[in-house]
Protein backbone atom coordinates (compact mmCIF):
# COMPACT_ATOMS: atom_id res chain seq x y z
CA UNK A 1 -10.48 26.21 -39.43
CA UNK A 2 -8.70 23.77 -37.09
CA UNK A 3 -6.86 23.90 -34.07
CA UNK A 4 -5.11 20.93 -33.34
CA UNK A 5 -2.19 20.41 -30.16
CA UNK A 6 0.77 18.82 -30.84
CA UNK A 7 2.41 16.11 -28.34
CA UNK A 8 5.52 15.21 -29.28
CA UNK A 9 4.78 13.41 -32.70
CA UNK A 10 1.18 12.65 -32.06
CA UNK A 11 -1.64 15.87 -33.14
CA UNK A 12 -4.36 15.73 -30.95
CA UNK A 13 -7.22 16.87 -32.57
CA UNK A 14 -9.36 19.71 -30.34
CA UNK A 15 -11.82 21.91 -32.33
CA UNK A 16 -13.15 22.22 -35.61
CA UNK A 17 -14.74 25.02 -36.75
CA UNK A 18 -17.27 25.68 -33.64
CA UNK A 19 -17.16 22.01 -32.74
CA UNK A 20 -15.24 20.77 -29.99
CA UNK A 21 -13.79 17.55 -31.14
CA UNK A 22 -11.42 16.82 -27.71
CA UNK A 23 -12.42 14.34 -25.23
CA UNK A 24 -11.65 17.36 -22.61
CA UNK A 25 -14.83 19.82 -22.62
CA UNK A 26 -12.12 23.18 -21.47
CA UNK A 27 -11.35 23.73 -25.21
CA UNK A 28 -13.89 25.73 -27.11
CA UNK A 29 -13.34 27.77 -30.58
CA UNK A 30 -14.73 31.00 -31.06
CA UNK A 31 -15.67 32.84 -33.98
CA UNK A 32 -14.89 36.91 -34.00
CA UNK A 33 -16.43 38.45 -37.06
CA UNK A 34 -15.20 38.52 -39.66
CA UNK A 35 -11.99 36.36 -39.68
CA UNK A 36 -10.61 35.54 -36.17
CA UNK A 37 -10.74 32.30 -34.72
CA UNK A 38 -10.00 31.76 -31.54
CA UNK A 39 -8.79 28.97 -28.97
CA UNK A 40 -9.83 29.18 -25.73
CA UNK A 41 -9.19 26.69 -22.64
CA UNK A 42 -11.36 27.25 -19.52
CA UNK A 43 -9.58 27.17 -16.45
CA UNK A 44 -6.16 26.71 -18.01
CA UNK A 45 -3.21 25.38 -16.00
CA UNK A 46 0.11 24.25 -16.32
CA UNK A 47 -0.08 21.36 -17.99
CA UNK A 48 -1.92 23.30 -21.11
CA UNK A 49 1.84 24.58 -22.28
CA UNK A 50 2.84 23.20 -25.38
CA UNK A 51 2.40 23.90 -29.43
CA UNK A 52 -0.65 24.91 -30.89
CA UNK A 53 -1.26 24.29 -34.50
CA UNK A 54 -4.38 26.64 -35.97
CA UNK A 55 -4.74 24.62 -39.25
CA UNK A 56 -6.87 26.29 -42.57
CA UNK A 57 -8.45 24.07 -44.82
CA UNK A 58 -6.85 24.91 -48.18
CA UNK A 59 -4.82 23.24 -50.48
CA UNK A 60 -2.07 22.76 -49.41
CA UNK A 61 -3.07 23.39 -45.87
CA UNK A 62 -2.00 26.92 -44.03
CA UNK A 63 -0.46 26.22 -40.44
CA UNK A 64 0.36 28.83 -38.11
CA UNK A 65 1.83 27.64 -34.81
CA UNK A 66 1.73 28.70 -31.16
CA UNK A 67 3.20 27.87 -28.52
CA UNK A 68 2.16 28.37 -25.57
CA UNK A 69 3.32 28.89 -21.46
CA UNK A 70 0.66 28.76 -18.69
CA UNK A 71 2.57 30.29 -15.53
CA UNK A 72 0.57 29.26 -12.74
CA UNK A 73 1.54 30.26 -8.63
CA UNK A 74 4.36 28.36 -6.88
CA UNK A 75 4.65 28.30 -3.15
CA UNK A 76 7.38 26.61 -1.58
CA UNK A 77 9.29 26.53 1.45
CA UNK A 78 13.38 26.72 1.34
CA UNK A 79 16.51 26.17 3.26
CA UNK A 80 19.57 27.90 3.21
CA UNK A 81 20.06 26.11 -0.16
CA UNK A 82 16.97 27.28 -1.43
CA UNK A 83 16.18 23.16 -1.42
CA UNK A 84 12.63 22.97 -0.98
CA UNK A 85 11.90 20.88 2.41
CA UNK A 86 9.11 19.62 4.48
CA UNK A 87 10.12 19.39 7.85
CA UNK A 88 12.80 20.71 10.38
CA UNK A 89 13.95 20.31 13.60
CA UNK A 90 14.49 22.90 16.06
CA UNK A 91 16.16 22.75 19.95
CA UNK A 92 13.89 24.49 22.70
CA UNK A 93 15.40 28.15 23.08
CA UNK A 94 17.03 28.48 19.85
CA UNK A 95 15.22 30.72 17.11
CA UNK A 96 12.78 29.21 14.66
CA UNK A 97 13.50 30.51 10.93
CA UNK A 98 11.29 29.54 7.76
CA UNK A 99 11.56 31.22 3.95
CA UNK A 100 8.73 31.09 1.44
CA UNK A 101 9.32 31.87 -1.88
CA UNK A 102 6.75 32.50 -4.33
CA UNK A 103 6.68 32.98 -7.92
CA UNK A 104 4.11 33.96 -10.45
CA UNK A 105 1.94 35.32 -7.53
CA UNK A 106 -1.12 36.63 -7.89
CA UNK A 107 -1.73 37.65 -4.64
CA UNK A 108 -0.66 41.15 -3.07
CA UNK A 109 0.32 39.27 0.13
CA UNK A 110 1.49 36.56 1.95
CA UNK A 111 0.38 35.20 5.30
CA UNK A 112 1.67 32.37 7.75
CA UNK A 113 0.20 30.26 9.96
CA UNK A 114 0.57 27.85 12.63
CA UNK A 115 -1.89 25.11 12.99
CA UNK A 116 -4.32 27.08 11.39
CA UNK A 117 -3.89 30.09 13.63
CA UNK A 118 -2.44 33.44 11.79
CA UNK A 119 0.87 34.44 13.20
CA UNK A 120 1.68 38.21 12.80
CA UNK A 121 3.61 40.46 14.95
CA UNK A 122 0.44 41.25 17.46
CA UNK A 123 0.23 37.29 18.34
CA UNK A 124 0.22 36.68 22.40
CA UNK A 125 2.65 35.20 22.05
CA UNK A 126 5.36 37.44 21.43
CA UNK A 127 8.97 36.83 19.75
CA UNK A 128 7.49 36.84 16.09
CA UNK A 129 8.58 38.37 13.50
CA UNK A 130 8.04 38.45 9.27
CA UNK A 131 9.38 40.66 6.64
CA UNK A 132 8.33 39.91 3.23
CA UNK A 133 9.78 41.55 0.09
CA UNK A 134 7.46 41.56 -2.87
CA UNK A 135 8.57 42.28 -7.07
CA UNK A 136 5.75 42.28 -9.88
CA UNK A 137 5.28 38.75 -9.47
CA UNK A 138 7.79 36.88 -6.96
CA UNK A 139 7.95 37.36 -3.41
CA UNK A 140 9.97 36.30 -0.47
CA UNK A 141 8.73 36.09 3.00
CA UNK A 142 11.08 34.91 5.94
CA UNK A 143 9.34 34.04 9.72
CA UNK A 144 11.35 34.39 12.35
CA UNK A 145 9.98 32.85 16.19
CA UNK A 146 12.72 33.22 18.85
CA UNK A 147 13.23 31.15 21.74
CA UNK A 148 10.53 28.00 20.58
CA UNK A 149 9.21 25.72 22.77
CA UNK A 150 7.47 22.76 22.12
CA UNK A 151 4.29 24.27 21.98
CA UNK A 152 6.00 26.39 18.78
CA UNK A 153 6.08 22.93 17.24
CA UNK A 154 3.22 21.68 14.13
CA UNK A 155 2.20 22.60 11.00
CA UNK A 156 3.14 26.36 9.20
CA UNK A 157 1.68 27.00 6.19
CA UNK A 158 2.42 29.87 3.82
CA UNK A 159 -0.12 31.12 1.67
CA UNK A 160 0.24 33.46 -1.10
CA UNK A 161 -3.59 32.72 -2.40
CA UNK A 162 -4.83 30.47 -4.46
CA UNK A 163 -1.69 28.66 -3.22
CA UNK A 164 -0.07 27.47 -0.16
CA UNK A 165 2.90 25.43 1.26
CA UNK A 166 3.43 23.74 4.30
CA UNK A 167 6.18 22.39 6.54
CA UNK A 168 6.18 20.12 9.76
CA UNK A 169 8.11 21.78 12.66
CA UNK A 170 9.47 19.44 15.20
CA UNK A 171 10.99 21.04 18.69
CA UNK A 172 13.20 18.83 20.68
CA UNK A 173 14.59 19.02 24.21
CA UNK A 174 18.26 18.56 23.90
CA UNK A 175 18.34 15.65 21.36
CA UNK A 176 18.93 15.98 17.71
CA UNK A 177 17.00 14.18 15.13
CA UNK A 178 19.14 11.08 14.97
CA UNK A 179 19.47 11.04 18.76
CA UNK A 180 15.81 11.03 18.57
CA UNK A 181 15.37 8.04 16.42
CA UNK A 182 17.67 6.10 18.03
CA UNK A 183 16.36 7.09 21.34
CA UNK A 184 12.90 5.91 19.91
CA UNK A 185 14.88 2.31 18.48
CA UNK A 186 16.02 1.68 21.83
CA UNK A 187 12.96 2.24 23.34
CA UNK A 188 10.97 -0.28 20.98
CA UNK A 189 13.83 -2.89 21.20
CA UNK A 190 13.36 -2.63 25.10
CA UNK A 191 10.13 -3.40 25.15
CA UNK A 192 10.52 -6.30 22.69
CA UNK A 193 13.06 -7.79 24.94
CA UNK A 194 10.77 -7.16 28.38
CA UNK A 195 7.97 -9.23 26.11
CA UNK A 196 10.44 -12.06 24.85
CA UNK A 197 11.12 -11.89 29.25
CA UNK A 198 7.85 -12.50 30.43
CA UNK A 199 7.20 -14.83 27.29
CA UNK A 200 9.99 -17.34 28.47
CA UNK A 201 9.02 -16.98 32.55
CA UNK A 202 5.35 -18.24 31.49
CA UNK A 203 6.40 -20.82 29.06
CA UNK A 204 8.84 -22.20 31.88
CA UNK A 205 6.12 -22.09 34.42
């Protein structure tokens, strides 16, 4: 007995009888007494998925195929779109509001953070709040942080163990992103022309 996975139209050849025969050392056969044998892949993720041919050595040949769906843990961080994003910027005084979502958890709860430093509702801090909804395996947790400062500004991470998901929170005083950058351009350009300045009053010297 053989069990060979198929890529497209290229077999890949992984165990025969209770001889691995794959380059990767996850897939081992196993022999149950007195007719069952079995595929197994050690720590199996989501790029395992595919068709599995278990292949008999008679003539002709006896195929029975399986195909198979690892579901591993997502954790991801949405807007209002549910787009998943990375960063956000927030004005001082208005309310800070992140969504996880999480599907195929494993994990009976989710937790957030802030620069490495657990947020719940009994942070110093005060203003913060979290509901999270859980189903059999999805959940959905919002955070909530009213009237940020820039101190409310860094890293949050969500984690739903073994996973976790992370987005950059910027706080700005009164300027929006692109006000920002161009704030920034003006800045640098500035200084290039104080340089270029000081450049031509030495050279003329």
């Amino acid at each position: 007995v053989s069990w060979v996975r198929r890529k497209s139209e290229q077999l890949d050849l992984l165990t025969l009888g209770t001889k691995n025969h794959s380059s990767d050392p996850r897939f081992l056969s196993e022999f149950k007494y007195p007719n069952n044998w079995r595929l197994a892949i050690r720590n199996a993720s989501r790029s395992d998925s595919g068709v599995y041919l278990c292949q008999i050595s008679t003539h002709p040949p006896k195929v029975l195929q399986v195909h198979l769906t690892v579901e591993a843990p997502e954790v991801f961080i949405v807007n209002s779109r549910l787009e998943r994003i990375h960063e956000v910027h927030y004005k001082e005084g208005s309310t800070l509001s992140l969504t996880c979502l999480v599907n195929n958890v494993k994990s009976r709860s989710v937790s957030w953070f802030r620069n490495a430093d657990l947020l719940n509702h009994d942070v110093s801090r005060g203003g913060v709040s979290i509901k999270t909804d859980m189903t059999a395996d999805h959940a959905k947790s919002i955070l909530h942080v009213a009237w940020v400062t820039r101190k409310d500004g860094g890293t949050y991470l969500c984690s739903a163990p073994p996973q976790n998901a992370t987005i950059t929170v910027h706080v700005l005083n009164g300027e929006n992103p692109a006000e920002l950058y161009h704030n920034e351009a003006m800045a640098s350009l500035w200084s290039w022309k104080c340089f270029l300045l000081i450049f031509v009053l030495w050279v003329s010297r």
